[in-house]
Short mmCIF file of C-alpha atoms in Angstrom, two decimals:
data_model
loop_
_atom_site.label_atom_id
_atom_site.label_comp_id
_atom_site.label_asym_id
_atom_site.label_seq_id
_atom_site.Cartn_x
_atom_site.Cartn_y
_atom_site.Cartn_z
CA MET N 25 -197.26 -44.10 -171.73
CA VAL N 26 -200.34 -42.24 -170.47
CA LYS N 27 -201.42 -41.43 -174.05
CA LYS N 28 -200.99 -45.07 -175.08
CA HIS N 29 -203.07 -46.21 -172.11
CA LYS N 30 -205.83 -43.73 -172.97
CA LYS N 31 -205.79 -44.90 -176.61
CA LEU N 32 -206.17 -48.53 -175.60
CA GLN N 33 -208.95 -47.60 -173.19
CA LYS N 34 -210.76 -45.69 -175.93
CA GLU N 35 -210.46 -48.61 -178.37
CA LYS N 36 -211.83 -50.98 -175.73
CA GLU N 37 -214.78 -48.68 -175.12
CA MET N 38 -215.49 -48.60 -178.88
CA ASP N 39 -215.40 -52.43 -179.15
CA MET N 40 -219.07 -53.52 -178.92
CA SER N 41 -218.05 -57.07 -178.07
CA GLN N 42 -216.46 -55.75 -174.87
CA VAL N 43 -219.47 -53.60 -173.99
CA LEU N 44 -222.54 -55.62 -175.00
CA PRO N 45 -223.38 -59.02 -173.52
CA GLU N 46 -223.28 -62.04 -175.84
CA GLU N 47 -227.07 -62.28 -175.96
CA CYS N 48 -227.31 -58.73 -177.36
CA LEU N 49 -224.61 -59.39 -179.95
CA ALA N 50 -226.38 -62.58 -181.02
CA HIS N 51 -229.67 -60.72 -181.33
CA ILE N 52 -228.06 -58.07 -183.57
CA ILE N 53 -226.30 -60.66 -185.76
CA SER N 54 -229.52 -62.63 -186.17
CA PHE N 55 -230.88 -59.77 -188.31
CA THR N 56 -228.08 -60.21 -190.86
CA SER N 57 -227.42 -63.19 -193.16
CA PRO N 58 -225.55 -66.50 -192.86
CA ARG N 59 -222.64 -64.99 -194.79
CA ASP N 60 -222.50 -61.95 -192.49
CA ALA N 61 -222.71 -64.15 -189.40
CA CYS N 62 -219.67 -66.12 -190.61
CA ARG N 63 -217.79 -62.86 -191.19
CA SER N 64 -218.77 -61.57 -187.76
CA ALA N 65 -217.25 -64.67 -186.18
CA LEU N 66 -213.84 -63.51 -187.42
CA VAL N 67 -213.97 -60.14 -185.64
CA SER N 68 -213.11 -61.29 -182.13
CA ARG N 69 -213.51 -64.18 -179.70
CA ASN N 70 -216.63 -62.62 -178.20
CA PHE N 71 -218.14 -62.03 -181.63
CA GLN N 72 -217.36 -65.62 -182.60
CA SER N 73 -219.20 -66.99 -179.59
CA ALA N 74 -222.25 -64.87 -180.39
CA ALA N 75 -222.16 -65.42 -184.16
CA ASP N 76 -221.93 -69.22 -183.82
CA SER N 77 -224.72 -69.48 -181.25
CA ASP N 78 -227.95 -71.40 -181.79
CA ALA N 79 -229.83 -68.14 -181.16
CA VAL N 80 -228.41 -66.77 -184.43
CA TRP N 81 -228.55 -69.85 -186.65
CA LYS N 82 -232.01 -70.94 -185.59
CA GLY N 83 -233.29 -67.83 -187.34
CA PHE N 84 -231.51 -68.77 -190.58
CA LEU N 85 -233.16 -72.20 -190.66
CA PRO N 86 -236.69 -72.53 -192.12
CA SER N 87 -239.41 -72.43 -189.49
CA ASP N 88 -240.56 -75.94 -190.51
CA HIS N 89 -237.12 -77.57 -190.54
CA VAL N 90 -237.89 -79.68 -187.45
CA GLU N 91 -241.00 -81.10 -189.13
CA ILE N 92 -239.06 -81.92 -192.31
CA ILE N 93 -236.22 -83.57 -190.41
CA SER N 94 -238.64 -85.63 -188.34
CA SER N 95 -240.05 -87.11 -191.56
CA SER N 96 -236.60 -88.26 -192.72
CA PRO N 97 -235.33 -91.78 -191.89
CA ALA N 98 -234.98 -92.32 -188.13
CA SER N 99 -231.18 -92.76 -188.17
CA SER N 100 -230.70 -89.56 -190.15
CA SER N 101 -233.17 -87.64 -187.99
CA SER N 102 -231.43 -88.54 -184.71
CA GLN N 103 -228.02 -87.56 -186.08
CA LEU N 104 -229.29 -84.21 -187.32
CA THR N 105 -231.01 -83.23 -184.08
CA ALA N 106 -227.70 -83.71 -182.23
CA LEU N 107 -226.00 -80.99 -184.31
CA SER N 108 -225.73 -77.35 -183.36
CA LYS N 109 -227.94 -75.04 -185.43
CA LYS N 110 -224.95 -73.78 -187.42
CA GLU N 111 -223.74 -77.34 -188.07
CA LEU N 112 -227.26 -78.31 -189.12
CA TYR N 113 -227.50 -75.34 -191.48
CA PHE N 114 -224.34 -76.25 -193.37
CA HIS N 115 -225.16 -79.96 -193.31
CA LEU N 116 -228.43 -79.19 -195.08
CA CYS N 117 -226.57 -76.98 -197.58
CA ASN N 118 -224.09 -79.71 -198.49
CA SER N 119 -225.99 -82.97 -197.91
CA PRO N 120 -229.66 -83.13 -198.98
CA ILE N 121 -231.85 -85.29 -196.76
CA LEU N 122 -234.62 -87.63 -197.92
CA PHE N 123 -238.18 -87.33 -196.66
CA ASN N 124 -241.74 -88.22 -197.71
CA ASN N 125 -240.94 -91.95 -197.74
CA GLY N 126 -237.70 -91.36 -199.60
CA ILE N 127 -239.20 -89.96 -202.81
CA MET N 128 -238.23 -86.33 -202.14
CA SER N 129 -235.11 -84.57 -200.91
CA PHE N 130 -234.67 -81.31 -199.03
CA ALA N 131 -231.69 -78.96 -198.89
CA LEU N 132 -230.86 -75.31 -198.23
CA GLU N 133 -229.40 -72.72 -200.55
CA LYS N 134 -226.14 -71.76 -198.86
CA HIS N 135 -226.11 -67.95 -199.10
CA GLY N 136 -229.64 -67.19 -197.92
CA GLY N 137 -230.98 -70.42 -196.43
CA LYS N 138 -233.87 -70.69 -198.89
CA LYS N 139 -235.44 -74.10 -199.39
CA CYS N 140 -234.57 -76.47 -202.23
CA TYR N 141 -236.46 -79.64 -203.13
CA MET N 142 -236.05 -82.52 -205.54
CA ILE N 143 -238.82 -84.91 -206.52
CA GLY N 144 -237.22 -88.28 -207.17
CA ALA N 145 -238.23 -90.32 -210.21
CA ARG N 146 -240.61 -92.44 -208.11
CA GLY N 147 -242.50 -89.28 -207.18
CA LEU N 148 -242.98 -88.20 -210.80
CA SER N 149 -245.87 -89.03 -213.10
CA ILE N 150 -244.28 -90.90 -216.03
CA ILE N 151 -246.52 -92.10 -218.84
CA TRP N 152 -246.03 -95.89 -219.15
CA GLY N 153 -243.56 -95.69 -216.28
CA ASP N 154 -244.79 -99.00 -214.87
CA THR N 155 -244.54 -100.83 -218.20
CA PRO N 156 -241.19 -102.71 -218.27
CA ASN N 157 -241.09 -102.68 -222.08
CA TYR N 158 -240.84 -98.88 -221.95
CA TRP N 159 -239.21 -97.97 -218.62
CA THR N 160 -237.08 -99.86 -216.12
CA TRP N 161 -236.40 -98.95 -212.49
CA LYS N 162 -233.01 -99.59 -210.98
CA PRO N 163 -230.82 -98.52 -208.06
CA LEU N 164 -227.68 -96.45 -208.56
CA PRO N 165 -226.40 -96.49 -204.95
CA ASP N 166 -223.11 -94.69 -205.62
CA LYS N 167 -224.58 -92.13 -208.00
CA SER N 168 -228.09 -91.17 -206.84
CA ARG N 169 -229.49 -89.87 -203.56
CA PHE N 170 -232.67 -91.88 -204.23
CA SER N 171 -233.17 -95.63 -203.98
CA GLU N 172 -234.25 -95.92 -207.62
CA VAL N 173 -234.00 -94.03 -210.89
CA ALA N 174 -236.03 -94.46 -214.08
CA GLU N 175 -234.35 -95.55 -217.33
CA LEU N 176 -236.15 -95.15 -220.63
CA ARG N 177 -235.91 -98.28 -222.77
CA TYR N 178 -237.85 -96.94 -225.71
CA VAL N 179 -240.96 -94.88 -226.45
CA TRP N 180 -242.42 -92.67 -229.11
CA TRP N 181 -244.50 -90.66 -226.62
CA LEU N 182 -242.49 -89.13 -223.77
CA ASP N 183 -244.42 -87.41 -220.99
CA VAL N 184 -243.06 -86.76 -217.48
CA ARG N 185 -244.60 -84.44 -214.85
CA GLY N 186 -243.53 -83.35 -211.41
CA ARG N 187 -246.11 -81.77 -209.11
CA ILE N 188 -245.23 -80.05 -205.83
CA ASP N 189 -247.25 -78.11 -203.26
CA ALA N 190 -246.29 -74.45 -203.62
CA LYS N 191 -246.68 -73.61 -199.93
CA ILE N 192 -243.48 -75.48 -199.01
CA PHE N 193 -241.30 -73.02 -200.95
CA SER N 194 -239.58 -69.98 -199.45
CA PRO N 195 -241.83 -66.94 -200.00
CA LYS N 196 -240.99 -63.98 -202.23
CA THR N 197 -238.46 -66.02 -204.14
CA THR N 198 -237.85 -66.74 -207.82
CA TYR N 199 -237.45 -70.47 -208.31
CA ALA N 200 -236.39 -72.52 -211.30
CA ALA N 201 -237.11 -76.18 -212.00
CA TYR N 202 -234.38 -78.44 -213.38
CA LEU N 203 -234.59 -81.86 -215.00
CA VAL N 204 -231.79 -83.97 -213.47
CA PHE N 205 -230.77 -86.76 -215.83
CA LYS N 206 -228.11 -88.83 -217.56
CA LEU N 207 -227.88 -90.28 -221.05
CA THR N 208 -226.66 -93.82 -221.65
CA ASP N 209 -224.03 -94.68 -224.24
CA SER N 210 -226.74 -96.13 -226.47
CA THR N 211 -229.15 -93.19 -226.24
CA SER N 212 -230.99 -92.17 -229.40
CA GLY N 213 -233.63 -89.71 -230.50
CA PHE N 214 -232.68 -86.88 -228.18
CA ASP N 215 -230.22 -85.40 -230.65
CA GLU N 216 -232.87 -85.49 -233.40
CA ARG N 217 -235.89 -83.98 -231.69
CA LEU N 218 -236.30 -81.02 -229.37
CA VAL N 219 -238.14 -81.82 -226.16
CA GLU N 220 -240.60 -79.40 -224.60
CA LEU N 221 -240.04 -78.17 -221.04
CA SER N 222 -242.29 -75.99 -218.92
CA VAL N 223 -243.04 -75.06 -215.31
CA ASN N 224 -246.09 -73.19 -214.06
CA PHE N 225 -248.71 -72.95 -211.37
CA GLU N 226 -251.34 -75.61 -211.97
CA GLU N 227 -254.34 -74.38 -213.97
CA SER N 228 -252.55 -71.17 -214.95
CA VAL N 229 -252.67 -70.11 -218.59
CA GLY N 230 -250.08 -68.88 -221.03
CA GLU N 231 -247.10 -70.67 -219.52
CA GLU N 232 -243.75 -70.32 -221.29
CA LYS N 233 -242.44 -73.43 -223.03
CA LEU N 234 -238.78 -74.14 -223.74
CA HIS N 235 -237.66 -76.38 -226.60
CA VAL N 236 -234.26 -77.95 -226.00
CA PHE N 237 -231.99 -80.80 -226.97
CA LEU N 238 -231.11 -83.20 -224.15
CA ASP N 239 -228.37 -84.66 -226.37
CA VAL N 240 -226.92 -81.55 -228.00
CA PRO N 241 -225.91 -81.90 -231.67
CA PRO N 242 -222.53 -80.52 -232.78
CA ASP N 243 -222.43 -76.74 -233.29
CA TYR N 244 -225.80 -76.21 -231.57
CA ASP N 245 -225.54 -73.47 -228.94
CA VAL N 246 -229.04 -72.13 -228.33
CA PRO N 247 -229.69 -71.89 -224.57
CA PRO N 248 -230.70 -73.39 -222.30
CA LEU N 249 -228.18 -76.21 -222.68
CA PRO N 250 -227.61 -79.18 -220.38
CA ARG N 251 -224.75 -78.77 -217.93
CA GLU N 252 -222.94 -81.09 -215.58
CA ARG N 253 -223.67 -80.82 -211.87
CA SER N 254 -221.20 -81.27 -209.02
CA ASP N 255 -222.82 -84.63 -208.21
CA GLY N 256 -222.05 -86.03 -211.67
CA TRP N 257 -225.56 -85.77 -213.10
CA MET N 258 -226.66 -83.45 -215.90
CA GLU N 259 -229.34 -80.80 -215.52
CA ILE N 260 -231.28 -78.45 -217.75
CA GLU N 261 -233.55 -75.62 -216.68
CA MET N 262 -237.24 -76.22 -217.33
CA GLY N 263 -238.44 -72.70 -216.56
CA GLU N 264 -238.90 -70.36 -213.61
CA PHE N 265 -241.62 -68.87 -211.44
CA PHE N 266 -242.00 -66.38 -208.61
CA TYR N 267 -243.54 -67.67 -205.38
CA ASP N 268 -245.33 -65.15 -203.18
CA ASN N 269 -247.41 -67.29 -200.79
CA GLU N 270 -249.85 -68.49 -203.46
CA ASP N 271 -251.94 -71.59 -202.85
CA GLY N 272 -251.97 -74.55 -205.22
CA SER N 273 -249.36 -76.68 -206.92
CA VAL N 274 -246.46 -76.05 -209.27
CA VAL N 275 -246.11 -78.46 -212.19
CA ALA N 276 -242.91 -79.09 -214.15
CA HIS N 277 -243.43 -80.92 -217.44
CA LEU N 278 -241.14 -82.76 -219.89
CA ARG N 279 -242.80 -83.70 -223.17
CA GLU N 280 -241.91 -85.02 -226.64
CA VAL N 281 -244.71 -86.70 -228.57
CA ASP N 282 -243.45 -87.08 -232.12
CA ASN N 283 -244.81 -90.49 -233.11
CA TYR N 284 -242.18 -90.87 -235.83
CA THR N 285 -239.07 -90.71 -233.63
CA THR N 286 -238.29 -93.36 -231.05
CA LYS N 287 -236.38 -92.30 -227.97
CA ASN N 288 -234.30 -94.33 -225.54
CA GLY N 289 -231.38 -94.15 -223.13
CA LEU N 290 -232.63 -91.36 -220.84
CA ILE N 291 -232.08 -91.90 -217.10
CA ILE N 292 -234.14 -89.61 -214.85
CA GLU N 293 -233.09 -88.99 -211.25
CA GLY N 294 -235.74 -86.34 -210.62
CA ILE N 295 -236.85 -82.74 -210.97
CA GLU N 296 -235.22 -80.17 -208.68
CA PHE N 297 -236.69 -76.84 -207.57
CA ARG N 298 -234.22 -74.28 -206.22
CA PRO N 299 -233.91 -70.49 -206.02
CA LYS N 300 -232.43 -68.68 -208.99
CA GLU N 301 -229.01 -67.26 -208.15
CA GLY N 302 -229.28 -63.77 -206.71
CA ARG N 303 -233.10 -63.83 -206.81
#
């Protein structure tokens, strides 16, 4: 009985959660990652209290998250500020919020909390985008996070650009840009001609260009290929870049200017910028 008591006493002395105050545990956990914090919460009741605290999760949120949330619609902003920091973190991972007058969305990458953005179609530069003969604008309330998407009626010359201020990205991170789109049942031209995709810092030289099919012909398997997203849209990678606190803008560009092939039936939701997995 004495040996058992001494063993229990020794185990208790070795349990940091019984020795250190919650504030110290929270401070230690804040130097880990969101994934590690969630794992720490499973260790013991004391660890859970520390690991779930605002002191930990505030550090996992971007330093400018309050500013971004304040620029979202008032109803959304008030709901978000009422959440705990951990609840807010996972809300932003799973439910992008609109800001900048509703033409951009903001979210977090779940594993590391790095920032993700999408420029909605209304925030893109689309050649002839305001000419109803070529493009129409319409709401898809059950399918898009934005109030409007752009549908291509028919053009020979396709040119779409998305420009974003580089300083809003998470530093020391490799990002990729993705065209987020759908094709209508009556689409044509995109299985006949490759479109050109690129992403680069504005005014840089020698950027890489990708040539891809948005409507993939049978037996064609050269990457990158479009893939379906969890939200029901399609996406295709436009290129990648490494951000290390540079000034300037990043430009993502979709282009197909063959004057002998008409194109129609492309619906653009936007261009998304998010960290490459594991990078």
